[in-house]
Amino acid sequence: MDALILQTAASGAPVTAVAGTFALFALFLSLTAHIAARNVLGDVEVKKAFAVGPVPAAIAVVFTTFQWNSFLALGLALGFDFGFIKFLYGRSNRLSAYIVGIHFVVSVLLGTVLFGLVVILLSAPA
């Protein structure tokens, strides 16, 4: 709950802070899902990725808010990611698992780079 308290102090409204965090994370995961699907399948519709991204983001926000086990959250998010990708793109289990693996790797790499850029920019002298 410390993160929620810090967000409340910074913005004044915890609901707005949590909703903004969820929306940005869902958009980020939708972008990385689209990158992963394009990498594996070629030309795919963007709207399918927008259906994939919010589910893992919601799981992450809920598990973080209530300080539940993060490994359980990761497993659950990957499971739902697999289910949505299999359903939306209509591929085999093996190919869907491959797309989920690429989605995970792209999310970690792009997230690390973006977070590093934000830290560098915020720590620059004025």
PDB file of C-alpha atoms in Angstrom:
ATOM      1  CA  MET A   1       0.000   0.000   0.000  1.00  0.00           C
ATOM      2  CA  ASP A   2       3.038   2.305   0.208  1.00  0.00           C
ATOM      3  CA  ALA A   3       2.925   2.889  -3.548  1.00  0.00           C
ATOM      4  CA  LEU A   4      -0.735   3.824  -3.299  1.00  0.00           C
ATOM      5  CA  ILE A   5       0.029   6.255  -0.468  1.00  0.00           C
ATOM      6  CA  LEU A   6       2.825   7.848  -2.516  1.00  0.00           C
ATOM      7  CA  GLN A   7       0.540   8.181  -5.528  1.00  0.00           C
ATOM      8  CA  THR A   8      -2.122   9.785  -3.346  1.00  0.00           C
ATOM      9  CA  ALA A   9       0.346  12.302  -1.960  1.00  0.00           C
ATOM     10  CA  ALA A  10       1.676  13.142  -5.403  1.00  0.00           C
ATOM     11  CA  SER A  11      -1.577  13.501  -7.298  1.00  0.00           C
ATOM     12  CA  GLY A  12      -4.242  13.960  -4.669  1.00  0.00           C
ATOM     13  CA  ALA A  13      -6.524  11.258  -6.071  1.00  0.00           C
ATOM     14  CA  PRO A  14      -5.574   7.574  -5.821  1.00  0.00           C
ATOM     15  CA  VAL A  15      -8.262   6.491  -8.267  1.00  0.00           C
ATOM     16  CA  THR A  16      -6.879   8.782 -10.959  1.00  0.00           C
ATOM     17  CA  ALA A  17      -3.327   7.598 -10.333  1.00  0.00           C
ATOM     18  CA  VAL A  18      -4.256   3.917 -10.466  1.00  0.00           C
ATOM     19  CA  ALA A  19      -6.439   4.423 -13.557  1.00  0.00           C
ATOM     20  CA  GLY A  20      -3.641   6.305 -15.298  1.00  0.00           C
ATOM     21  CA  THR A  21      -1.116   3.623 -14.396  1.00  0.00           C
ATOM     22  CA  PHE A  22      -3.451   0.926 -15.709  1.00  0.00           C
ATOM     23  CA  ALA A  23      -4.171   2.813 -18.949  1.00  0.00           C
ATOM     24  CA  LEU A  24      -0.501   3.472 -19.724  1.00  0.00           C
ATOM     25  CA  PHE A  25       0.501  -0.095 -18.897  1.00  0.00           C
ATOM     26  CA  ALA A  26      -2.359  -1.514 -20.995  1.00  0.00           C
ATOM     27  CA  LEU A  27      -1.310   0.678 -23.920  1.00  0.00           C
ATOM     28  CA  PHE A  28       2.322  -0.408 -23.505  1.00  0.00           C
ATOM     29  CA  LEU A  29       1.372  -4.110 -23.380  1.00  0.00           C
ATOM     30  CA  SER A  30      -0.905  -3.686 -26.410  1.00  0.00           C
ATOM     31  CA  LEU A  31       1.982  -2.146 -28.337  1.00  0.00           C
ATOM     32  CA  THR A  32       4.368  -4.954 -27.379  1.00  0.00           C
ATOM     33  CA  ALA A  33       1.708  -7.592 -28.171  1.00  0.00           C
ATOM     34  CA  HIS A  34       1.335  -6.109 -31.634  1.00  0.00           C
ATOM     35  CA  ILE A  35       5.113  -6.071 -32.123  1.00  0.00           C
ATOM     36  CA  ALA A  36       5.314  -9.733 -31.062  1.00  0.00           C
ATOM     37  CA  ALA A  37       2.428 -10.813 -33.307  1.00  0.00           C
ATOM     38  CA  ARG A  38       3.861  -8.933 -36.295  1.00  0.00           C
ATOM     39  CA  ASN A  39       7.264 -10.497 -35.666  1.00  0.00           C
ATOM     40  CA  VAL A  40       5.842 -14.017 -35.735  1.00  0.00           C
ATOM     41  CA  LEU A  41       2.775 -13.811 -38.001  1.00  0.00           C
ATOM     42  CA  GLY A  42       3.567 -10.951 -40.355  1.00  0.00           C
ATOM     43  CA  ASP A  43       0.808  -8.440 -41.088  1.00  0.00           C
ATOM     44  CA  VAL A  44      -1.841  -8.550 -38.341  1.00  0.00           C
ATOM     45  CA  GLU A  45      -4.642  -6.245 -37.237  1.00  0.00           C
ATOM     46  CA  VAL A  46      -3.790  -3.699 -34.535  1.00  0.00           C
ATOM     47  CA  LYS A  47      -7.222  -3.988 -32.893  1.00  0.00           C
ATOM     48  CA  LYS A  48      -6.470  -7.552 -31.811  1.00  0.00           C
ATOM     49  CA  ALA A  49      -3.471  -6.343 -29.820  1.00  0.00           C
ATOM     50  CA  PHE A  50      -5.666  -3.786 -28.056  1.00  0.00           C
ATOM     51  CA  ALA A  51      -7.734  -6.703 -26.742  1.00  0.00           C
ATOM     52  CA  VAL A  52      -4.627  -8.516 -25.456  1.00  0.00           C
ATOM     53  CA  GLY A  53      -2.912  -5.687 -23.545  1.00  0.00           C
ATOM     54  CA  PRO A  54      -5.473  -4.699 -20.870  1.00  0.00           C
ATOM     55  CA  VAL A  55      -5.787  -8.164 -19.305  1.00  0.00           C
ATOM     56  CA  PRO A  56      -2.170  -8.560 -18.092  1.00  0.00           C
ATOM     57  CA  ALA A  57      -2.187  -4.884 -17.105  1.00  0.00           C
ATOM     58  CA  ALA A  58      -5.282  -5.382 -14.943  1.00  0.00           C
ATOM     59  CA  ILE A  59      -3.728  -8.430 -13.308  1.00  0.00           C
ATOM     60  CA  ALA A  60      -0.537  -6.482 -12.568  1.00  0.00           C
ATOM     61  CA  VAL A  61      -2.404  -3.515 -11.085  1.00  0.00           C
ATOM     62  CA  VAL A  62      -4.655  -5.665  -8.882  1.00  0.00           C
ATOM     63  CA  PHE A  63      -1.838  -7.890  -7.609  1.00  0.00           C
ATOM     64  CA  THR A  64       0.398  -4.882  -6.941  1.00  0.00           C
ATOM     65  CA  THR A  65      -2.341  -2.936  -5.173  1.00  0.00           C
ATOM     66  CA  PHE A  66      -3.121  -5.775  -2.783  1.00  0.00           C
ATOM     67  CA  GLN A  67       0.547  -6.855  -2.496  1.00  0.00           C
ATOM     68  CA  TRP A  68      -0.178 -10.407  -3.593  1.00  0.00           C
ATOM     69  CA  ASN A  69       2.484 -12.814  -4.884  1.00  0.00           C
ATOM     70  CA  SER A  70       4.133 -11.354  -7.983  1.00  0.00           C
ATOM     71  CA  PHE A  71       5.130 -14.770  -9.358  1.00  0.00           C
ATOM     72  CA  LEU A  72       1.494 -15.844  -9.254  1.00  0.00           C
ATOM     73  CA  ALA A  73       0.569 -12.608 -11.051  1.00  0.00           C
ATOM     74  CA  LEU A  74       3.192 -13.247 -13.729  1.00  0.00           C
ATOM     75  CA  GLY A  75       1.972 -16.804 -14.285  1.00  0.00           C
ATOM     76  CA  LEU A  76      -1.648 -15.707 -14.420  1.00  0.00           C
ATOM     77  CA  ALA A  77      -0.842 -12.845 -16.798  1.00  0.00           C
ATOM     78  CA  LEU A  78       1.105 -15.150 -19.121  1.00  0.00           C
ATOM     79  CA  GLY A  79      -1.731 -17.685 -19.017  1.00  0.00           C
ATOM     80  CA  PHE A  80      -4.359 -15.100 -19.945  1.00  0.00           C
ATOM     81  CA  ASP A  81      -2.002 -13.671 -22.558  1.00  0.00           C
ATOM     82  CA  PHE A  82      -1.728 -17.142 -24.090  1.00  0.00           C
ATOM     83  CA  GLY A  83      -5.504 -17.633 -24.023  1.00  0.00           C
ATOM     84  CA  PHE A  84      -6.260 -14.301 -25.643  1.00  0.00           C
ATOM     85  CA  ILE A  85      -3.582 -14.701 -28.310  1.00  0.00           C
ATOM     86  CA  LYS A  86      -4.757 -18.233 -29.139  1.00  0.00           C
ATOM     87  CA  PHE A  87      -8.385 -17.097 -29.338  1.00  0.00           C
ATOM     88  CA  LEU A  88      -7.847 -13.845 -31.254  1.00  0.00           C
ATOM     89  CA  TYR A  89      -5.248 -15.011 -33.750  1.00  0.00           C
ATOM     90  CA  GLY A  90      -6.568 -18.571 -34.106  1.00  0.00           C
ATOM     91  CA  ARG A  91      -3.183 -20.309 -34.102  1.00  0.00           C
ATOM     92  CA  SER A  92      -1.906 -23.586 -32.667  1.00  0.00           C
ATOM     93  CA  ASN A  93      -0.844 -23.958 -29.046  1.00  0.00           C
ATOM     94  CA  ARG A  94       2.813 -24.041 -30.015  1.00  0.00           C
ATOM     95  CA  LEU A  95       2.671 -20.912 -32.170  1.00  0.00           C
ATOM     96  CA  SER A  96       0.585 -19.084 -29.559  1.00  0.00           C
ATOM     97  CA  ALA A  97       3.133 -19.970 -26.872  1.00  0.00           C
ATOM     98  CA  TYR A  98       5.895 -18.681 -29.143  1.00  0.00           C
ATOM     99  CA  ILE A  99       4.057 -15.369 -29.596  1.00  0.00           C
ATOM    100  CA  VAL A 100       3.591 -15.105 -25.814  1.00  0.00           C
ATOM    101  CA  GLY A 101       7.317 -15.725 -25.312  1.00  0.00           C
ATOM    102  CA  ILE A 102       8.196 -13.029 -27.838  1.00  0.00           C
ATOM    103  CA  HIS A 103       5.648 -10.702 -26.189  1.00  0.00           C
ATOM    104  CA  PHE A 104       7.290 -11.254 -22.797  1.00  0.00           C
ATOM    105  CA  VAL A 105      10.800 -10.618 -24.142  1.00  0.00           C
ATOM    106  CA  VAL A 106       9.786  -7.513 -26.107  1.00  0.00           C
ATOM    107  CA  SER A 107       7.932  -6.126 -23.064  1.00  0.00           C
ATOM    108  CA  VAL A 108      10.908  -6.638 -20.760  1.00  0.00           C
ATOM    109  CA  LEU A 109      13.432  -5.199 -23.230  1.00  0.00           C
ATOM    110  CA  LEU A 110      11.371  -2.192 -24.288  1.00  0.00           C
ATOM    111  CA  GLY A 111      10.298  -1.525 -20.696  1.00  0.00           C
ATOM    112  CA  THR A 112      13.899  -1.598 -19.513  1.00  0.00           C
ATOM    113  CA  VAL A 113      15.027   0.806 -22.231  1.00  0.00           C
ATOM    114  CA  LEU A 114      12.140   3.235 -21.652  1.00  0.00           C
ATOM    115  CA  PHE A 115      12.565   3.148 -17.875  1.00  0.00           C
ATOM    116  CA  GLY A 116      16.295   3.764 -18.273  1.00  0.00           C
ATOM    117  CA  LEU A 117      15.626   6.749 -20.534  1.00  0.00           C
ATOM    118  CA  VAL A 118      13.164   8.212 -18.032  1.00  0.00           C
ATOM    119  CA  VAL A 119      15.670   7.799 -15.187  1.00  0.00           C
ATOM    120  CA  ILE A 120      18.423   9.436 -17.224  1.00  0.00           C
ATOM    121  CA  LEU A 121      16.207  12.336 -18.256  1.00  0.00           C
ATOM    122  CA  LEU A 122      14.909  12.919 -14.732  1.00  0.00           C
ATOM    123  CA  SER A 123      18.378  12.823 -13.206  1.00  0.00           C
ATOM    124  CA  ALA A 124      19.847  15.330 -15.668  1.00  0.00           C
ATOM    125  CA  PRO A 125      20.978  18.632 -14.172  1.00  0.00           C
ATOM    126  CA  ALA A 126      18.591  21.511 -14.683  1.00  0.00           C
TER     127      ALA A 126
END
